[in-house]
XYZ file of C-alpha atoms in Angstrom:
635
model
C -25.793 -18.116 29.902
C -26.402 -20.648 27.126
C -28.739 -20.374 24.147
C -31.677 -21.979 25.916
C -31.371 -19.788 29.019
C -31.176 -16.661 26.842
C -34.269 -17.728 24.926
C -36.143 -18.365 28.180
C -35.096 -14.971 29.480
C -36.380 -13.281 26.321
C -39.700 -15.100 26.681
C -39.974 -13.997 30.310
C -39.248 -10.416 29.262
C -41.993 -10.670 26.632
C -44.507 -11.902 29.198
C -43.473 -9.113 31.568
C -43.923 -6.614 28.737
C -47.459 -7.873 28.104
C -48.345 -7.513 31.790
C -46.955 -3.982 31.906
C -48.812 -3.128 28.695
C -52.139 -4.308 30.141
C -51.587 -2.352 33.364
C -50.496 0.768 31.477
C -53.515 0.523 29.169
C -55.919 0.252 32.121
C -54.348 3.249 33.875
C -54.271 5.360 30.712
C -57.899 4.533 29.888
C -58.899 5.492 33.432
C -56.947 8.726 33.110
C -58.483 9.548 29.733
C -61.961 8.968 31.146
C -61.233 11.342 34.048
C -59.808 14.003 31.710
C -62.808 13.810 29.366
C -65.173 13.922 32.359
C -63.467 17.037 33.710
C -63.456 18.711 30.297
C -67.121 18.015 29.573
C -68.620 18.596 32.974
C -66.228 21.303 34.091
C -66.716 23.471 31.010
C -70.056 22.244 29.788
C -73.091 24.346 30.628
C -75.707 22.395 32.530
C -74.488 19.001 31.373
C -75.039 16.163 33.804
C -72.848 13.083 34.090
C -73.830 10.298 31.712
C -72.446 6.834 32.591
C -73.036 5.608 29.051
C -70.935 8.468 27.656
C -68.116 7.726 30.072
C -68.286 4.044 29.161
C -68.092 4.962 25.488
C -65.026 7.133 26.204
C -63.320 4.252 28.016
C -64.061 1.859 25.156
C -62.849 4.384 22.568
C -59.618 4.990 24.475
C -58.997 1.245 24.761
C -59.627 0.722 21.057
C -57.317 3.624 20.230
C -54.423 2.240 22.270
C -54.857 -1.380 21.175
C -55.534 -0.323 17.582
C -52.384 1.814 17.502
C -50.369 -1.124 18.828
C -51.798 -3.505 16.229
C -51.333 -0.939 13.462
C -47.676 -0.361 14.278
C -47.003 -4.069 14.647
C -48.711 -4.739 11.317
C -46.551 -2.056 9.695
C -43.525 -4.015 10.845
C -44.970 -7.351 9.761
C -42.715 -7.574 6.722
C -39.733 -8.147 8.996
C -36.376 -6.596 9.713
C -35.952 -5.182 6.221
C -39.009 -2.971 6.773
C -37.475 -1.480 9.916
C -34.180 -0.829 8.150
C -35.922 0.750 5.148
C -38.060 3.033 7.334
C -34.865 4.263 8.975
C -33.393 5.167 5.603
C -31.381 2.014 5.052
C -30.094 0.979 1.631
C -29.749 -2.741 0.967
C -26.272 -4.039 0.166
C -26.610 -5.851 -3.146
C -25.318 -9.354 -3.753
C -22.947 -8.172 -6.496
C -21.487 -5.345 -4.408
C -18.079 -4.132 -5.565
C -17.414 -1.313 -3.070
C -14.661 -2.558 -0.690
C -16.399 -1.238 2.438
C -19.705 -2.887 1.650
C -18.013 -6.046 0.431
C -16.181 -6.261 3.755
C -19.486 -5.802 5.613
C -21.197 -8.514 3.576
C -18.316 -10.918 4.135
C -18.300 -10.328 7.896
C -22.071 -10.862 8.131
C -21.901 -14.047 6.050
C -19.043 -15.394 8.134
C -20.965 -14.786 11.346
C -24.055 -16.478 9.879
C -22.053 -19.549 8.812
C -20.393 -19.682 12.235
C -23.772 -19.397 13.971
C -25.698 -21.825 11.787
C -28.429 -19.330 10.811
C -29.559 -17.951 7.432
C -27.609 -14.947 6.220
C -29.710 -11.880 7.080
C -30.428 -8.979 4.758
C -27.756 -6.282 5.023
C -28.408 -2.524 5.051
C -26.399 0.674 5.382
C -27.919 3.855 6.860
C -26.226 6.168 4.386
C -27.300 9.441 6.053
C -26.019 8.539 9.512
C -22.412 9.586 10.228
C -22.457 8.237 13.822
C -21.208 4.788 14.802
C -24.208 2.513 15.367
C -25.957 -0.650 14.179
C -28.968 -2.841 14.862
C -30.542 -6.202 14.071
C -34.293 -6.378 13.451
C -36.837 -9.017 12.559
C -39.310 -11.482 14.008
C -37.249 -14.612 13.316
C -33.768 -15.470 11.992
C -35.441 -16.209 8.645
C -36.499 -12.566 8.131
C -33.685 -10.844 10.033
C -31.864 -7.757 8.806
C -28.589 -6.298 10.049
C -28.009 -2.587 9.447
C -25.005 -0.393 10.159
C -24.567 3.347 9.841
C -22.236 4.920 7.308
C -20.013 5.953 10.234
C -19.674 2.331 11.333
C -18.729 1.325 7.815
C -16.133 4.058 7.361
C -14.597 4.499 10.825
C -14.180 0.932 12.086
C -11.556 -1.562 10.988
C -12.438 -5.184 10.242
C -11.954 -6.486 13.793
C -14.075 -3.673 15.224
C -16.760 -4.207 12.591
C -16.723 -7.922 13.373
C -17.239 -7.132 17.073
C -20.253 -4.941 16.279
C -21.757 -7.543 13.927
C -21.161 -10.281 16.538
C -23.038 -8.117 19.058
C -25.991 -7.870 16.674
C -25.926 -11.602 15.949
C -26.187 -12.253 19.675
C -29.506 -10.367 19.577
C -30.623 -12.676 16.748
C -29.580 -15.805 18.640
C -30.813 -14.702 22.068
C -34.372 -14.026 20.902
C -34.111 -10.245 21.372
C -35.318 -9.261 17.879
C -38.917 -10.402 18.268
C -39.017 -8.799 21.712
C -37.764 -5.520 20.249
C -40.339 -5.500 17.439
C -43.145 -6.203 19.888
C -41.857 -3.454 22.127
C -42.019 -0.980 19.243
C -45.698 -1.797 18.730
C -46.552 -1.762 22.445
C -44.819 1.536 23.153
C -46.400 3.193 20.125
C -49.816 2.281 21.554
C -48.925 3.656 24.977
C -47.646 6.922 23.515
C -50.488 7.525 21.028
C -52.577 9.427 23.620
C -49.865 12.079 23.684
C -50.185 12.503 19.913
C -53.966 12.855 20.165
C -53.657 15.432 22.949
C -51.253 17.570 20.957
C -53.509 17.395 17.904
C -56.485 18.571 19.984
C -54.432 21.384 21.484
C -53.366 22.630 18.049
C -56.893 22.290 16.671
C -58.477 24.006 19.678
C -56.021 26.896 19.554
C -56.528 27.584 15.849
C -60.290 27.173 16.180
C -60.445 29.678 19.035
C -58.193 32.131 17.254
C -60.209 31.949 14.038
C -63.383 33.239 15.674
C -61.521 35.901 17.614
C -62.672 34.863 21.049
C -62.097 32.159 23.641
C -65.564 30.986 24.571
C -66.358 28.450 27.226
C -66.547 25.532 24.758
C -63.146 26.259 23.230
C -61.758 26.363 26.750
C -63.111 22.870 27.283
C -61.418 21.683 24.094
C -58.140 23.218 25.193
C -58.464 21.641 28.641
C -59.198 18.270 27.050
C -56.174 18.545 24.761
C -53.928 19.698 27.601
C -55.110 16.884 29.857
C -54.558 14.238 27.191
C -51.154 15.712 26.322
C -50.085 15.616 29.982
C -51.452 12.106 30.356
C -49.673 11.162 27.157
C -46.377 12.522 28.445
C -46.808 10.355 31.514
C -47.245 7.438 29.113
C -44.090 8.491 27.267
C -42.249 8.672 30.585
C -43.185 5.123 31.530
C -42.650 3.854 27.982
C -39.074 5.081 28.138
C -38.624 3.442 31.521
C -39.919 0.156 30.120
C -37.525 0.321 27.176
C -34.594 1.133 29.414
C -35.389 -1.605 31.923
C -35.701 -4.305 29.256
C -32.817 -3.170 27.075
C -29.888 -2.435 29.388
C -29.216 -5.958 30.632
C -29.681 -7.407 27.145
C -26.896 -5.090 25.937
C -24.450 -6.334 28.545
C -25.300 -9.900 27.489
C -24.796 -9.036 23.816
C -21.398 -7.454 24.534
C -20.278 -10.547 26.439
C -21.577 -12.823 23.679
C -19.686 -10.842 21.027
C -16.451 -11.416 22.923
C -17.285 -15.103 23.283
C -17.991 -15.370 19.555
C -14.789 -13.730 18.366
C -12.448 -14.033 21.380
C -11.406 -10.494 20.442
C -12.173 -8.226 23.368
C -10.318 -5.447 21.577
C -12.680 -5.548 18.587
C -15.916 -4.531 20.291
C -14.106 -2.570 23.028
C -12.287 -0.433 20.457
C -15.538 0.140 18.583
C -17.079 1.480 21.813
C -13.983 3.612 22.468
C -14.275 5.126 19.006
C -17.875 6.074 19.770
C -16.643 7.971 22.825
C -13.898 9.713 20.837
C -16.029 10.631 17.812
C -17.825 13.962 17.835
C -20.962 12.394 16.352
C -20.825 9.562 18.901
C -23.513 6.989 18.089
C -26.386 9.440 17.682
C -28.790 9.203 14.774
C -29.559 12.337 12.799
C -31.916 11.384 9.966
C -33.781 8.474 11.576
C -36.177 8.534 14.527
C -34.003 7.429 17.441
C -36.863 7.530 19.954
C -38.736 4.563 18.536
C -35.757 2.297 17.829
C -33.401 3.332 20.644
C -33.776 -0.004 22.458
C -32.569 -2.042 19.484
C -29.424 -0.065 18.601
C -25.817 -1.055 19.279
C -25.320 2.170 21.265
C -27.375 5.192 22.274
C -29.206 6.735 19.324
C -29.898 10.022 21.141
C -28.840 11.832 24.308
C -30.861 9.744 26.747
C -29.327 9.352 30.175
C -30.139 8.152 33.649
C -33.448 6.314 33.938
C -34.230 6.740 30.237
C -30.937 5.363 28.906
C -31.600 2.204 26.870
C -27.937 1.223 27.152
C -25.494 1.074 30.064
C -23.057 4.028 30.266
C -20.443 3.768 27.549
C -17.552 3.765 30.025
C -19.169 0.932 32.019
C -19.546 -1.190 28.888
C -15.900 -0.601 27.970
C -14.633 -1.331 31.492
C -16.590 -4.601 31.485
C -14.447 -5.570 28.482
C -11.240 -3.674 29.354
C -10.920 -3.061 33.124
C -7.859 -0.829 32.614
C -9.760 1.703 30.476
C -9.561 5.344 31.543
C -12.742 7.232 30.474
C -10.774 10.473 30.180
C -8.678 9.016 27.351
C -11.070 8.273 24.488
C -9.111 8.146 21.215
C -9.930 11.120 18.958
C -11.776 9.952 15.839
C -12.434 12.078 12.757
C -14.006 11.287 9.415
C -10.772 12.407 7.795
C -9.111 9.402 9.461
C -11.132 6.882 7.510
C -9.297 4.485 5.251
C -10.736 2.549 2.322
C -9.824 -1.112 2.865
C -8.293 -3.275 0.213
C -10.710 -5.688 -1.512
C -11.374 -8.765 0.592
C -9.148 -11.710 -0.422
C -10.517 -14.918 -1.865
C -9.146 -18.432 -1.739
C -8.379 -20.767 1.186
C -6.622 -19.359 4.245
C -3.369 -20.774 5.507
C -3.949 -23.659 7.901
C -7.468 -24.392 6.665
C -7.736 -28.166 6.307
C -11.308 -29.223 5.550
C -10.246 -32.740 4.601
C -10.857 -34.230 8.070
C -12.723 -37.533 7.715
C -14.313 -37.838 11.155
C -14.378 -36.161 14.537
C -15.218 -36.981 18.136
C -18.350 -35.236 19.434
C -19.774 -35.314 22.951
C -23.555 -34.923 23.355
C -23.175 -32.301 26.109
C -20.767 -30.302 23.933
C -23.394 -30.112 21.192
C -25.969 -28.704 23.599
C -23.499 -26.133 24.926
C -22.543 -25.048 21.399
C -26.121 -24.347 20.223
C -26.488 -20.639 19.535
C -22.996 -19.985 20.888
C -20.340 -19.880 18.169
C -16.797 -19.461 19.404
C -13.645 -18.053 17.821
C -12.824 -21.398 16.190
C -16.231 -21.365 14.486
C -15.800 -17.775 13.289
C -12.301 -18.484 11.989
C -13.522 -21.641 10.284
C -16.436 -19.755 8.719
C -14.069 -17.090 7.393
C -11.843 -19.722 5.806
C -14.763 -21.687 4.420
C -16.428 -18.620 2.887
C -13.210 -17.643 1.173
C -12.749 -21.159 -0.234
C -16.200 -21.491 -1.848
C -15.565 -21.862 -5.599
C -16.629 -18.894 -7.696
C -18.762 -21.282 -9.766
C -20.979 -21.759 -6.672
C -20.454 -18.514 -4.787
C -21.667 -16.306 -7.623
C -24.965 -18.135 -8.360
C -25.683 -18.454 -4.616
C -25.687 -14.643 -4.489
C -27.636 -14.224 -7.726
C -31.404 -13.536 -7.502
C -31.881 -15.363 -10.813
C -29.843 -18.487 -9.955
C -29.906 -18.929 -6.177
C -32.980 -21.153 -6.484
C -31.025 -23.480 -8.803
C -28.337 -23.838 -6.120
C -31.068 -24.592 -3.571
C -32.456 -27.321 -5.830
C -28.984 -28.789 -6.301
C -28.700 -29.074 -2.512
C -31.940 -31.091 -2.428
C -30.754 -33.709 -4.922
C -29.795 -37.031 -3.339
C -26.116 -36.650 -2.326
C -25.603 -40.425 -2.457
C -26.337 -40.358 -6.184
C -28.647 -43.371 -6.056
C -31.678 -41.429 -7.256
C -29.992 -38.402 -8.850
C -30.656 -39.506 -12.464
C -34.407 -39.768 -11.849
C -34.400 -36.401 -10.092
C -32.606 -34.683 -12.976
C -35.084 -36.185 -15.456
C -37.841 -34.619 -13.369
C -36.049 -31.239 -13.331
C -35.645 -31.306 -17.110
C -39.393 -31.784 -17.428
C -40.126 -28.935 -15.026
C -37.366 -26.415 -15.773
C -36.194 -27.249 -19.255
C -32.854 -28.655 -20.359
C -30.798 -25.472 -19.865
C -31.726 -24.747 -16.259
C -31.716 -28.432 -15.319
C -28.165 -28.691 -16.648
C -27.158 -25.791 -14.399
C -28.651 -27.586 -11.400
C -26.687 -30.700 -12.328
C -23.490 -28.688 -12.712
C -23.944 -27.139 -9.257
C -24.747 -30.578 -7.835
C -21.498 -32.044 -9.225
C -19.494 -29.131 -7.835
C -21.109 -29.510 -4.393
C -20.244 -33.210 -4.369
C -16.665 -32.328 -5.304
C -16.078 -29.812 -2.498
C -17.762 -32.018 0.125
C -20.555 -31.937 2.717
C -18.981 -29.132 4.761
C -20.211 -26.608 2.230
C -23.807 -27.765 1.912
C -25.458 -25.959 4.814
C -23.339 -22.773 4.420
C -24.287 -22.574 0.729
C -27.963 -22.817 1.641
C -27.526 -20.116 4.303
C -25.707 -17.806 1.879
C -28.386 -18.204 -0.788
C -31.309 -16.986 1.369
C -30.927 -13.203 0.820
C -31.037 -13.729 -2.957
C -33.904 -16.223 -2.687
C -35.992 -13.792 -0.651
C -35.862 -11.233 -3.459
C -38.162 -13.446 -5.538
C -41.924 -12.795 -5.608
C -44.046 -14.869 -3.257
C -45.473 -16.884 -6.164
C -41.986 -17.961 -7.231
C -41.053 -18.961 -3.695
C -44.204 -21.059 -3.427
C -43.347 -22.692 -6.744
C -39.789 -23.382 -5.546
C -41.044 -25.079 -2.385
C -43.554 -27.171 -4.329
C -40.887 -28.127 -6.860
C -38.429 -28.981 -4.086
C -40.979 -31.171 -2.322
C -41.746 -33.096 -5.516
C -38.022 -33.370 -6.259
C -37.209 -35.184 -3.018
C -40.204 -37.479 -3.527
C -39.042 -38.711 -6.932
C -37.580 -41.940 -5.591
C -40.853 -42.876 -3.921
C -39.351 -42.623 -0.434
C -38.107 -39.300 0.958
C -34.447 -39.437 1.975
C -33.800 -38.223 5.524
C -30.956 -35.946 4.453
C -32.960 -34.405 1.610
C -35.908 -33.855 3.904
C -33.893 -31.971 6.544
C -32.552 -29.563 3.930
C -35.994 -29.116 2.438
C -37.443 -28.336 5.859
C -34.790 -25.677 6.526
C -35.519 -24.140 3.122
C -39.290 -24.203 3.666
C -39.188 -22.814 7.214
C -36.810 -19.978 6.358
C -38.700 -18.892 3.249
C -42.017 -19.143 5.099
C -40.658 -16.917 7.850
C -39.438 -14.433 5.260
C -42.801 -14.424 3.453
C -44.850 -13.878 6.626
C -42.481 -12.863 9.443
C -45.075 -11.940 12.043
C -47.168 -15.079 11.621
C -47.535 -16.619 15.078
C -46.229 -20.163 15.415
C -48.829 -22.878 15.278
C -50.259 -23.314 18.737
C -51.255 -26.724 19.895
C -50.894 -28.765 23.032
C -49.153 -31.996 22.219
C -49.831 -34.864 24.549
C -47.022 -36.581 26.397
C -47.524 -39.610 24.177
C -47.316 -37.525 20.979
C -44.038 -35.911 22.076
C -42.587 -39.281 23.069
C -43.620 -40.862 19.768
C -42.079 -37.976 17.806
C -38.798 -38.237 19.715
C -38.648 -42.021 19.314
C -39.340 -41.695 15.575
C -36.439 -39.230 15.231
C -34.007 -41.582 16.964
C -35.310 -44.529 14.964
C -34.753 -42.718 11.673
C -31.246 -41.671 12.681
C -30.303 -45.184 13.755
C -31.963 -46.893 10.791
C -30.692 -44.608 8.020
C -27.222 -44.168 9.511
C -26.192 -47.811 9.667
C -26.357 -50.945 7.562
C -26.171 -53.783 10.097
C -29.189 -54.313 12.339
C -26.957 -54.741 15.395
C -25.383 -51.327 14.805
C -28.817 -49.807 14.381
C -29.997 -51.279 17.660
C -26.907 -50.077 19.551
C -27.253 -46.554 18.142
C -30.955 -46.431 19.014
C -30.326 -47.688 22.550
C -27.558 -45.091 23.089
C -29.941 -42.247 22.295
C -33.027 -43.675 23.981
C -31.124 -44.260 27.210
C -30.750 -40.487 27.734
C -34.540 -40.115 27.946
C -34.662 -42.313 31.054
C -38.057 -43.431 32.294
C -39.824 -40.811 30.175
C -39.432 -42.884 26.995
C -40.469 -46.144 28.599
C -39.548 -49.513 27.166
C -39.205 -49.193 23.385
C -37.665 -51.791 21.093
C -35.940 -50.756 17.888
C -37.951 -51.469 14.759
C -36.789 -50.401 11.281
C -38.900 -47.619 9.821
C -41.290 -48.463 7.048
C -42.246 -46.638 3.871
C -43.411 -43.077 4.395
C -41.766 -42.654 7.797
C -39.753 -39.616 6.751
C -42.843 -38.007 5.308
C -44.602 -38.428 8.659
C -41.564 -36.957 10.349
C -42.462 -33.397 9.303
C -45.376 -33.319 11.738
C -43.156 -34.896 14.391
C -40.586 -32.121 14.055
C -43.350 -29.544 14.513
C -44.191 -31.234 17.803
C -40.550 -31.417 18.921
C -39.872 -27.778 17.990
C -42.473 -26.725 20.598
C -40.714 -28.528 23.446
C -39.405 -26.537 26.375
C -35.738 -25.694 26.790
C -34.901 -28.520 29.184
C -36.620 -31.105 26.997
C -34.918 -29.810 23.857
C -31.508 -30.064 25.475
C -32.174 -33.683 26.409
C -33.447 -34.372 22.882
C -30.294 -32.922 21.286
C -28.118 -35.034 23.580
C -30.088 -38.112 22.523
C -29.783 -37.189 18.838
C -26.025 -36.781 19.173
C -25.647 -39.988 21.190
C -27.541 -41.908 18.498
C -25.285 -40.608 15.733
C -21.997 -40.896 17.676
C -22.670 -44.102 19.584
C -19.283 -45.385 18.397
C -17.473 -42.248 19.606
C -16.886 -40.566 16.248
C -18.931 -39.104 13.403
C -18.201 -38.501 9.759
C -18.445 -34.998 8.326
C -21.713 -35.900 6.639
C -23.124 -37.120 9.982
C -21.932 -33.976 11.749
C -23.681 -31.817 9.160
C -26.788 -33.987 9.574
C -26.830 -33.130 13.294
C -26.614 -29.459 12.342
C -29.492 -29.810 9.883
C -31.658 -31.481 12.533
C -30.814 -28.730 15.022
C -31.748 -26.093 12.456
C -35.047 -27.894 11.870
C -35.718 -27.609 15.613
C -34.835 -23.866 15.692
C -31.600 -24.604 17.552
C -28.807 -23.121 15.392
C -25.625 -25.142 15.779
C -22.154 -23.909 14.723
C -20.014 -26.169 12.497
C -18.947 -29.155 14.585
C -15.880 -29.681 12.422
C -14.457 -26.204 13.128
C -11.813 -27.041 15.741
C -10.626 -30.181 13.937
C -10.425 -28.388 10.582
C -8.390 -25.540 12.013
C -5.884 -27.800 13.794
């Protein structure tokens, strides 16, 4: 299953969840109305049925369920970090020195670089000795990855990498938003049970306080008991819903983790350690009921119909068919070993000096959202080779924004002097000189590091207050406009920065909904190919050939379009065009990405800068693409 199929499957699961929620709400409201009717008219003295009262009960029950759902969803609106914090998670700081947490941060960053997504926030559930983890958030821009203390202490690096790869598959497959929505929906379904228990407790204490059980208190008790029973039925079906949605997604995530790392032993051994550890994967301090569907393994002793994960032995056998469930390796906390500090510096065999590579359009589509072992190995080597002069400020809350600005400065150098004059006016000489220093260092290490540096800087950037982030985006926009005509490369990086920070600032904000006409989509796609062909070549003949190579993949849909060089302001208009293209369906997006690649590689090869441009465009379209250079650089 490729990235686009997984995304479609997640969307279908979301629609199915909405349908089930509506049906469950209708049935629960009907049940509540019947329970209230029985309580009032069965225990009331001489009270006659009142249709208006019953209608009011139905409306109140509906508002309670929907309101509880909206309330819980709103509580989670600040993204994955909120979920991790509510579960007792402690954020791993950028300047972490503890070897265990440093290893975790490195593994997460490597997986993010390999996947082509922003580095998520990282948390450790310090009070949880079991082996477990989860990824939470509405979008990759506000994602958080959390692991338990047991995961940190009991797994080696390969096993930890397998677990993190599993969680990244949830980020890439669209599972996170589904999981957050499920938390809100199931809270609404189960709220009637909470109300029933509250009425039962209140009715019991009220009856006991007056020393007698009169007929009215009996009605209250009956009402509470009926709502509690009805609520338990809701809990029963809520657990079934979670289990039905979650189990198959876990198998997919396990398979994706193996595909990412090509290390079946990593995730398989992590699962085996869960089976051999006395604490298993169970949570002790956090509420496992609510988040069970988003965990790496079972958070509590659910089994059978209620199990949100496949049986542990089945998951292991899917990865290691020779596994014998009676032979789990014994695991004790006394066995834990503190790893040596993670090494820095380039790895042996890492050769990032490749000038150009061959890229096939279909290969680009197949790689979207699906990093392989070459990408993960490349990301590990690249992360270790980032100079300290850039790595440290990219992790610093006070300097990450300066690195981001350096990445927006014209890499060709044609307009850099004017841009630095502007920064000196806005930031002052000292901070502008830092931006220039980072810019020179980025030029020195090459284009391979540009997108990874931006991805690494996001956790530090997101620590800034909203006002500062808004100022950064405004400053960045004015920076790339200093030459009077926005450079295509600068614009793509600015769009990635703006979209990610916007997602982090308001994670639950629904995407803009509009119905683009066929003509608007075609015009946006043609403009993209025109910009790529025009800005990527000097000779008009080369531009025309590149444009024709991409346009030909659209077939009759694009119609007859002649290449015309773009005029002033075309890149500025392109922002709205990308919004249109980002809303395309999976099949259309795949065709678009093939056309983009064909336009860039019409001569059969692409430079590193062009390859990174393809990645930036894919990121702008919410299609995370692993480093295209990975296999060539590792050879």
